[in-house]
Short mmCIF file of N, CA and C in Angstrom, two decimals:
data_model
loop_
_atom_site.label_atom_id
_atom_site.label_comp_id
_atom_site.label_asym_id
_atom_site.label_seq_id
_atom_site.Cartn_x
_atom_site.Cartn_y
_atom_site.Cartn_z
N GLY A 1 46.55 -23.69 -7.83
CA GLY A 1 46.20 -23.17 -9.11
C GLY A 1 44.64 -22.74 -8.80
N ASP A 2 43.96 -22.55 -9.93
CA ASP A 2 42.67 -22.10 -9.85
C ASP A 2 41.72 -22.97 -9.29
N ASP A 3 41.89 -24.35 -9.37
CA ASP A 3 41.14 -25.32 -8.86
C ASP A 3 40.97 -25.18 -7.35
N ASP A 4 42.19 -24.91 -6.74
CA ASP A 4 42.23 -24.67 -5.20
C ASP A 4 41.39 -23.50 -4.89
N THR A 5 41.61 -22.36 -5.56
CA THR A 5 40.88 -21.08 -5.24
C THR A 5 39.17 -21.35 -5.42
N ASN A 6 38.65 -22.02 -6.57
CA ASN A 6 37.44 -22.53 -6.69
C ASN A 6 36.91 -23.12 -5.54
N ASN A 7 37.59 -24.27 -5.18
CA ASN A 7 37.08 -25.08 -4.04
C ASN A 7 37.08 -24.29 -2.72
N ARG A 8 38.04 -23.41 -2.41
CA ARG A 8 37.96 -22.70 -1.24
C ARG A 8 36.90 -21.69 -1.11
N SER A 9 36.47 -21.17 -2.38
CA SER A 9 35.48 -20.09 -2.47
C SER A 9 34.08 -20.93 -2.22
N GLU A 10 33.93 -22.25 -2.59
CA GLU A 10 32.72 -22.86 -2.39
C GLU A 10 32.51 -23.35 -0.94
N ASP A 11 33.70 -23.60 -0.16
CA ASP A 11 33.62 -23.94 1.19
C ASP A 11 32.58 -23.24 2.05
N PRO A 12 32.45 -22.07 2.10
CA PRO A 12 31.30 -21.44 2.94
C PRO A 12 29.93 -21.91 2.62
N LEU A 13 29.56 -22.07 1.26
CA LEU A 13 28.55 -22.66 0.86
C LEU A 13 28.19 -24.03 1.73
N TYR A 14 29.02 -24.92 1.64
CA TYR A 14 28.87 -26.12 2.16
C TYR A 14 28.64 -26.25 3.65
N LEU A 15 29.61 -25.27 4.32
CA LEU A 15 29.59 -25.11 5.55
C LEU A 15 28.10 -24.50 6.14
N ASN A 16 27.68 -23.60 5.35
CA ASN A 16 26.40 -23.10 5.69
C ASN A 16 25.20 -24.10 5.45
N PHE A 17 25.11 -24.89 4.51
CA PHE A 17 24.42 -26.10 4.49
C PHE A 17 24.44 -27.03 5.65
N GLY A 18 25.76 -27.31 6.17
CA GLY A 18 25.82 -28.09 7.38
C GLY A 18 25.09 -27.30 8.59
N PHE A 19 25.48 -26.05 8.53
CA PHE A 19 24.82 -25.19 9.81
C PHE A 19 23.45 -25.22 9.60
N MET A 20 22.84 -24.98 8.46
CA MET A 20 21.37 -24.78 8.14
C MET A 20 20.75 -26.16 8.69
N GLY A 21 21.10 -27.34 8.36
CA GLY A 21 20.78 -28.56 8.75
C GLY A 21 20.76 -28.85 10.11
N LEU A 22 22.00 -28.55 10.72
CA LEU A 22 22.33 -28.85 11.94
C LEU A 22 21.30 -27.99 12.88
N PHE A 23 21.24 -26.70 12.65
CA PHE A 23 20.30 -25.92 13.32
C PHE A 23 18.68 -26.18 13.29
N ASP A 24 18.37 -26.59 12.23
CA ASP A 24 17.03 -27.13 12.01
C ASP A 24 16.84 -28.18 12.84
N GLY A 25 17.66 -29.41 12.88
CA GLY A 25 17.54 -30.37 13.72
C GLY A 25 17.53 -30.01 15.17
N LEU A 26 18.26 -29.16 15.47
CA LEU A 26 18.42 -28.65 16.90
C LEU A 26 17.17 -28.03 17.29
N ASP A 27 16.79 -27.21 16.42
CA ASP A 27 15.41 -26.51 16.85
C ASP A 27 14.23 -27.60 16.92
N PHE A 28 14.29 -28.51 16.19
CA PHE A 28 13.17 -29.61 16.17
C PHE A 28 13.44 -30.34 17.63
N PHE A 29 14.62 -30.55 17.87
CA PHE A 29 14.78 -31.24 19.09
C PHE A 29 14.53 -30.51 20.44
N PHE A 30 14.86 -29.20 20.50
CA PHE A 30 14.64 -28.50 21.64
C PHE A 30 13.02 -28.17 21.68
N THR A 31 12.42 -27.94 20.62
CA THR A 31 11.02 -27.71 20.67
C THR A 31 10.37 -29.00 21.12
N SER A 32 10.69 -30.03 20.77
CA SER A 32 10.13 -31.23 21.01
C SER A 32 10.38 -31.50 22.71
N VAL A 33 11.57 -31.37 23.09
CA VAL A 33 11.71 -31.48 24.50
C VAL A 33 10.72 -30.66 25.34
N GLY A 34 10.64 -29.24 24.91
CA GLY A 34 9.81 -28.42 25.53
C GLY A 34 8.48 -28.82 25.53
N PHE A 35 7.86 -29.70 24.59
CA PHE A 35 6.56 -29.98 24.52
C PHE A 35 6.40 -31.26 25.64
N THR A 36 7.48 -31.81 25.92
CA THR A 36 7.35 -32.94 26.77
C THR A 36 7.38 -32.38 28.35
N MET A 37 7.89 -31.14 28.42
CA MET A 37 8.03 -30.29 29.77
C MET A 37 6.89 -29.75 30.34
N ALA A 38 6.15 -29.24 29.28
CA ALA A 38 4.88 -28.31 29.58
C ALA A 38 3.88 -28.57 28.31
N ASN A 39 2.62 -27.84 28.77
CA ASN A 39 1.55 -27.94 27.83
C ASN A 39 1.94 -27.02 26.46
N ALA A 40 1.26 -27.49 25.56
CA ALA A 40 1.69 -26.85 24.18
C ALA A 40 1.37 -25.45 24.16
N SER A 41 0.42 -24.80 24.62
CA SER A 41 0.26 -23.50 24.81
C SER A 41 1.28 -22.70 25.38
N PHE A 42 1.92 -23.19 26.55
CA PHE A 42 2.76 -22.52 27.17
C PHE A 42 4.09 -22.45 26.13
N VAL A 43 4.41 -23.62 25.60
CA VAL A 43 5.58 -23.63 24.76
C VAL A 43 5.48 -22.77 23.59
N GLU A 44 4.16 -22.72 22.97
CA GLU A 44 4.13 -21.95 21.79
C GLU A 44 3.95 -20.41 22.10
N THR A 45 3.69 -20.20 23.41
CA THR A 45 4.06 -18.61 23.77
C THR A 45 5.28 -18.34 23.98
N VAL A 46 6.15 -19.17 24.55
CA VAL A 46 7.51 -18.97 24.56
C VAL A 46 8.10 -18.80 23.27
N LYS A 47 7.82 -19.75 22.36
CA LYS A 47 8.26 -19.79 20.99
C LYS A 47 7.79 -18.55 20.19
N SER A 48 6.73 -17.73 20.64
CA SER A 48 6.28 -16.79 20.00
C SER A 48 7.42 -15.40 19.96
N SER A 49 8.24 -15.64 20.87
CA SER A 49 9.23 -14.68 21.09
C SER A 49 10.34 -14.87 20.02
N GLN A 50 10.23 -15.58 19.02
CA GLN A 50 11.10 -15.85 17.98
C GLN A 50 11.62 -14.65 17.10
N PRO A 51 10.71 -13.78 16.87
CA PRO A 51 11.30 -12.42 16.18
C PRO A 51 12.46 -11.62 17.05
N ILE A 52 12.31 -11.81 18.21
CA ILE A 52 13.26 -11.17 19.08
C ILE A 52 14.56 -11.87 19.09
N THR A 53 14.46 -13.23 19.05
CA THR A 53 15.80 -13.92 18.85
C THR A 53 16.51 -13.70 17.43
N THR A 54 15.60 -13.86 16.45
CA THR A 54 16.19 -13.75 15.03
C THR A 54 16.68 -12.25 15.02
N THR A 55 15.95 -11.38 15.50
CA THR A 55 16.46 -9.93 15.42
C THR A 55 17.85 -9.84 16.06
N ALA A 56 17.93 -10.38 17.19
CA ALA A 56 19.21 -10.14 18.10
C ALA A 56 20.34 -10.98 17.29
N VAL A 57 20.08 -12.09 16.79
CA VAL A 57 21.15 -12.73 16.05
C VAL A 57 21.65 -11.86 14.73
N ALA A 58 20.57 -11.45 14.10
CA ALA A 58 20.96 -10.51 12.84
C ALA A 58 21.67 -9.44 13.20
N LEU A 59 21.26 -8.66 14.42
CA LEU A 59 22.08 -7.41 14.93
C LEU A 59 23.45 -7.81 15.33
N LEU A 60 23.51 -9.07 15.93
CA LEU A 60 24.87 -9.50 16.43
C LEU A 60 25.91 -9.70 15.34
N LEU A 61 25.31 -10.16 14.22
CA LEU A 61 26.05 -10.55 12.94
C LEU A 61 26.26 -9.44 12.03
N GLY A 62 25.57 -8.20 12.25
CA GLY A 62 25.74 -7.01 11.53
C GLY A 62 25.01 -7.21 10.27
N ILE A 63 23.91 -7.99 10.22
CA ILE A 63 23.32 -8.21 8.93
C ILE A 63 21.98 -7.40 8.91
N ASP A 64 21.49 -6.74 10.00
CA ASP A 64 20.30 -6.08 9.98
C ASP A 64 20.21 -5.07 10.87
N THR A 65 19.38 -3.99 10.83
CA THR A 65 19.20 -2.81 11.86
C THR A 65 17.73 -2.75 12.03
N PHE A 66 17.32 -2.13 12.91
CA PHE A 66 15.91 -1.85 13.28
C PHE A 66 15.74 -0.46 13.99
N LYS A 67 14.62 0.08 13.94
CA LYS A 67 14.17 1.27 14.42
C LYS A 67 13.63 1.24 15.68
N LYS A 68 13.20 2.37 16.20
CA LYS A 68 12.74 2.56 17.65
C LYS A 68 11.37 1.78 17.83
N ALA A 69 10.62 1.87 16.71
CA ALA A 69 9.13 1.30 17.06
C ALA A 69 9.30 -0.13 16.82
N GLU A 70 10.20 -0.82 16.11
CA GLU A 70 10.54 -2.13 16.09
C GLU A 70 11.17 -2.51 17.56
N ALA A 71 11.78 -1.84 18.11
CA ALA A 71 12.38 -2.22 19.35
C ALA A 71 11.32 -2.21 20.38
N MET A 72 10.44 -1.18 20.34
CA MET A 72 9.25 -1.03 21.41
C MET A 72 8.37 -2.59 21.23
N SER A 73 8.21 -2.78 19.87
CA SER A 73 7.37 -3.95 19.83
C SER A 73 7.92 -5.30 20.25
N MET A 74 9.28 -5.25 20.29
CA MET A 74 10.06 -6.31 20.83
C MET A 74 9.78 -6.60 22.31
N VAL A 75 9.92 -5.36 22.94
CA VAL A 75 9.79 -5.21 24.43
C VAL A 75 8.32 -5.84 24.84
N VAL A 76 7.32 -5.55 24.09
CA VAL A 76 6.03 -5.98 24.23
C VAL A 76 5.95 -7.65 24.17
N ILE A 77 6.75 -8.05 23.17
CA ILE A 77 6.74 -9.51 23.10
C ILE A 77 7.45 -10.18 24.39
N VAL A 78 8.69 -9.40 24.74
CA VAL A 78 9.48 -10.22 25.90
C VAL A 78 8.56 -10.02 27.09
N ALA A 79 7.85 -9.09 27.28
CA ALA A 79 6.91 -8.79 28.54
C ALA A 79 5.79 -9.93 28.51
N GLY A 80 5.38 -10.37 27.31
CA GLY A 80 4.42 -11.29 27.23
C GLY A 80 4.93 -12.82 27.65
N VAL A 81 6.09 -13.02 27.12
CA VAL A 81 6.75 -14.25 27.45
C VAL A 81 7.00 -14.34 28.97
N PHE A 82 7.38 -13.23 29.47
CA PHE A 82 7.77 -13.15 30.81
C PHE A 82 6.50 -13.47 31.78
N CYS A 83 5.25 -12.81 31.39
CA CYS A 83 4.16 -13.02 32.11
C CYS A 83 3.58 -14.28 31.74
N ALA A 84 3.67 -14.92 30.71
CA ALA A 84 3.30 -16.42 30.48
C ALA A 84 4.17 -17.30 31.36
N THR A 85 5.53 -16.99 31.49
CA THR A 85 6.49 -17.86 32.35
C THR A 85 5.96 -17.59 33.79
N LEU A 86 5.62 -16.61 34.46
CA LEU A 86 5.24 -16.44 35.74
C LEU A 86 3.60 -17.10 35.94
N GLY A 87 2.81 -16.83 35.00
CA GLY A 87 1.52 -17.17 35.19
C GLY A 87 1.28 -18.72 34.96
N ASN A 88 2.40 -19.38 34.30
CA ASN A 88 2.27 -20.91 34.08
C ASN A 88 2.69 -21.58 35.33
N SER A 89 3.40 -20.87 36.28
CA SER A 89 4.03 -21.62 37.50
C SER A 89 3.15 -21.41 38.80
N GLN A 90 3.35 -22.33 39.46
CA GLN A 90 2.58 -22.44 40.84
C GLN A 90 3.35 -22.25 41.86
N ASP A 91 3.02 -22.35 43.12
CA ASP A 91 3.80 -22.46 44.29
C ASP A 91 4.63 -23.78 44.32
N ASP A 92 5.89 -23.71 44.58
CA ASP A 92 6.75 -24.88 44.57
C ASP A 92 6.34 -26.11 45.50
N ASP A 93 5.27 -26.04 46.41
CA ASP A 93 4.69 -27.09 47.20
C ASP A 93 3.51 -27.60 46.57
N THR A 94 3.14 -27.37 45.49
CA THR A 94 1.75 -27.79 44.95
C THR A 94 1.89 -29.15 44.47
N THR A 95 0.88 -30.00 44.72
CA THR A 95 0.83 -31.45 44.43
C THR A 95 0.04 -31.86 43.11
N SER A 96 -0.43 -30.82 42.51
CA SER A 96 -1.26 -31.16 41.18
C SER A 96 -0.22 -31.51 40.12
N PRO A 97 -0.56 -32.54 39.43
CA PRO A 97 0.41 -33.01 38.43
C PRO A 97 0.36 -32.18 37.19
N SER A 98 -0.75 -31.25 36.99
CA SER A 98 -0.61 -30.40 35.83
C SER A 98 -0.06 -29.02 36.11
N SER A 99 0.26 -28.79 37.21
CA SER A 99 0.94 -27.40 37.66
C SER A 99 2.25 -27.50 37.46
N MET A 100 3.05 -26.40 37.44
CA MET A 100 4.39 -26.52 37.17
C MET A 100 5.07 -25.46 38.32
N THR A 101 6.18 -25.92 38.87
CA THR A 101 6.96 -24.68 39.62
C THR A 101 7.74 -23.79 38.78
N MET A 102 7.87 -22.70 39.42
CA MET A 102 8.67 -21.59 38.74
C MET A 102 9.88 -22.01 37.94
N ARG A 103 10.86 -23.04 38.76
CA ARG A 103 11.80 -23.64 38.16
C ARG A 103 11.62 -24.47 36.86
N GLN A 104 10.41 -25.20 36.75
CA GLN A 104 9.96 -25.95 35.65
C GLN A 104 9.72 -25.00 34.38
N SER A 105 8.88 -23.97 34.83
CA SER A 105 8.45 -22.90 33.85
C SER A 105 9.71 -22.40 33.32
N ILE A 106 10.68 -21.92 34.08
CA ILE A 106 11.99 -21.30 33.57
C ILE A 106 12.66 -22.30 32.52
N GLU A 107 12.76 -23.66 33.17
CA GLU A 107 13.46 -24.58 32.28
C GLU A 107 12.85 -24.77 30.85
N THR A 108 11.55 -24.92 30.96
CA THR A 108 10.78 -25.05 29.64
C THR A 108 11.03 -23.70 28.77
N ALA A 109 10.92 -22.54 29.45
CA ALA A 109 11.24 -21.32 28.64
C ALA A 109 12.46 -21.25 27.94
N VAL A 110 13.50 -21.87 28.71
CA VAL A 110 14.89 -21.84 28.29
C VAL A 110 14.97 -22.80 26.92
N PHE A 111 14.20 -23.97 27.02
CA PHE A 111 14.19 -24.91 25.92
C PHE A 111 13.72 -24.14 24.71
N GLY A 112 12.54 -23.53 24.97
CA GLY A 112 11.84 -22.68 23.77
C GLY A 112 12.71 -21.70 23.18
N ILE A 113 13.51 -20.89 24.10
CA ILE A 113 14.30 -19.76 23.59
C ILE A 113 15.54 -20.41 22.91
N THR A 114 16.10 -21.46 23.29
CA THR A 114 17.22 -22.21 22.53
C THR A 114 16.65 -22.68 21.41
N ALA A 115 15.55 -23.17 21.18
CA ALA A 115 14.78 -23.57 19.87
C ALA A 115 14.73 -22.43 19.02
N ASN A 116 14.44 -21.23 19.53
CA ASN A 116 14.31 -19.91 18.78
C ASN A 116 15.72 -19.62 18.20
N LEU A 117 16.70 -19.67 19.07
CA LEU A 117 18.11 -19.37 18.72
C LEU A 117 18.43 -20.18 17.45
N CYS A 118 18.17 -21.70 17.60
CA CYS A 118 18.55 -22.48 16.46
C CYS A 118 17.88 -22.08 15.27
N PHE A 119 16.60 -21.63 15.39
CA PHE A 119 15.83 -21.43 14.13
C PHE A 119 16.63 -20.12 13.59
N ALA A 120 16.86 -19.12 14.39
CA ALA A 120 17.46 -17.91 13.87
C ALA A 120 18.72 -18.13 13.09
N LEU A 121 19.60 -18.95 13.75
CA LEU A 121 20.78 -19.49 13.12
C LEU A 121 20.50 -20.14 11.79
N ARG A 122 19.67 -20.94 11.72
CA ARG A 122 19.20 -21.69 10.42
C ARG A 122 18.86 -20.73 9.41
N VAL A 123 18.17 -19.59 9.87
CA VAL A 123 17.73 -18.58 8.73
C VAL A 123 18.85 -17.85 8.29
N THR A 124 19.77 -17.55 9.21
CA THR A 124 20.86 -16.91 8.86
C THR A 124 21.87 -17.61 7.88
N SER A 125 21.99 -18.89 8.14
CA SER A 125 22.72 -19.80 7.23
C SER A 125 22.01 -19.99 5.92
N GLN A 126 20.78 -20.06 5.88
CA GLN A 126 20.00 -20.07 4.76
C GLN A 126 20.15 -18.77 3.84
N LYS A 127 20.20 -17.57 4.60
CA LYS A 127 20.27 -16.29 3.81
C LYS A 127 21.80 -16.33 3.11
N ARG A 128 22.56 -17.00 3.78
CA ARG A 128 24.00 -16.88 3.19
C ARG A 128 24.06 -17.75 2.07
N ILE A 129 23.36 -19.11 2.26
CA ILE A 129 23.40 -19.79 1.15
C ILE A 129 22.63 -19.03 -0.26
N ARG A 130 21.56 -18.44 0.00
CA ARG A 130 20.78 -17.68 -1.14
C ARG A 130 21.56 -16.77 -1.73
N ALA A 131 22.50 -16.10 -0.89
CA ALA A 131 23.50 -14.87 -1.41
C ALA A 131 24.55 -15.52 -2.41
N HIS A 132 24.80 -16.79 -2.31
CA HIS A 132 25.78 -17.52 -3.20
C HIS A 132 25.05 -17.90 -4.40
N PRO A 133 25.95 -17.67 -5.62
CA PRO A 133 25.44 -17.92 -6.84
C PRO A 133 24.72 -19.35 -7.02
N LEU A 134 25.40 -20.52 -6.47
CA LEU A 134 24.93 -21.72 -6.64
C LEU A 134 23.59 -21.81 -5.61
N GLY A 135 23.59 -21.22 -4.64
CA GLY A 135 22.33 -21.19 -3.72
C GLY A 135 21.19 -20.47 -4.33
N ARG A 136 21.36 -19.51 -5.29
CA ARG A 136 20.20 -18.89 -5.86
C ARG A 136 19.70 -19.85 -6.78
N GLU A 137 20.40 -20.65 -7.31
CA GLU A 137 19.86 -21.77 -8.29
C GLU A 137 18.90 -22.76 -7.72
N LEU A 138 19.01 -23.00 -6.61
CA LEU A 138 18.38 -24.15 -5.65
C LEU A 138 16.87 -23.62 -5.36
N ASP A 139 16.02 -24.48 -5.71
CA ASP A 139 14.46 -24.00 -5.47
C ASP A 139 14.31 -24.38 -4.12
N ASP A 140 13.16 -23.74 -3.74
CA ASP A 140 12.72 -24.00 -2.21
C ASP A 140 12.25 -25.56 -1.64
N THR A 141 12.02 -26.25 -2.65
CA THR A 141 11.80 -27.76 -2.27
C THR A 141 13.02 -28.38 -2.02
N ASN A 142 14.01 -28.23 -3.02
CA ASN A 142 15.32 -28.85 -2.70
C ASN A 142 16.07 -28.27 -1.52
N MET A 143 15.78 -27.04 -1.12
CA MET A 143 16.29 -26.29 -0.03
C MET A 143 15.86 -27.08 1.26
N LEU A 144 14.38 -27.16 1.23
CA LEU A 144 13.82 -27.85 2.27
C LEU A 144 14.29 -29.20 2.56
N MET A 145 14.49 -30.06 1.36
CA MET A 145 14.83 -31.46 1.52
C MET A 145 16.18 -31.44 2.03
N TRP A 146 17.16 -30.59 1.51
CA TRP A 146 18.60 -30.71 2.08
C TRP A 146 18.44 -30.30 3.60
N THR A 147 17.56 -29.43 3.78
CA THR A 147 17.65 -28.89 5.32
C THR A 147 17.36 -29.98 6.33
N GLN A 148 16.24 -30.68 5.86
CA GLN A 148 15.66 -31.80 6.74
C GLN A 148 16.66 -32.98 6.66
N ARG A 149 17.18 -33.32 5.60
CA ARG A 149 18.13 -34.39 5.32
C ARG A 149 19.45 -34.20 6.31
N ILE A 150 19.85 -33.07 6.25
CA ILE A 150 21.20 -32.80 7.07
C ILE A 150 20.77 -32.63 8.52
N GLY A 151 19.62 -32.06 8.80
CA GLY A 151 19.16 -32.02 10.16
C GLY A 151 19.05 -33.50 10.85
N SER A 152 18.38 -34.40 10.05
CA SER A 152 18.16 -35.59 10.55
C SER A 152 19.42 -36.40 10.86
N LEU A 153 20.34 -36.22 9.92
CA LEU A 153 21.76 -36.84 10.13
C LEU A 153 22.51 -36.31 11.46
N ALA A 154 22.12 -35.00 11.67
CA ALA A 154 22.89 -34.28 12.82
C ALA A 154 22.29 -34.86 14.08
N LEU A 155 21.07 -35.14 14.05
CA LEU A 155 20.44 -35.63 15.37
C LEU A 155 21.03 -37.16 15.43
#
């Protein structure tokens, strides 16, 4: 009957709440691991590529488009992260405890980029929640509370 239809129509809302919290928790996890692997400035430099990840996810899901100028700015960001990864690493035979090998730099960059991917997926879920009539009624404070509550449960 009508009750079954109404319940099914709300399922994506609750599923998106779950995804939003899960990806928020994973973003926090991968960022925290990145900070244990390298200095904060390197991790934050890698995480500054977040607009690229968010744009790529939006393009793949068909919820966004962008122009040539925006694409060129993304190339600059990628180049900066690539240079930071190269500049952060030393020769593999170095003995300094503060220096990193190329492999360690790349591993740390992968954790930072994975955190960015989780952030992009959280934002996508949040946009889907806001598009739902019930989601539009939820204020930002409660959205944040539910995001963090679900994220902490997921971890």
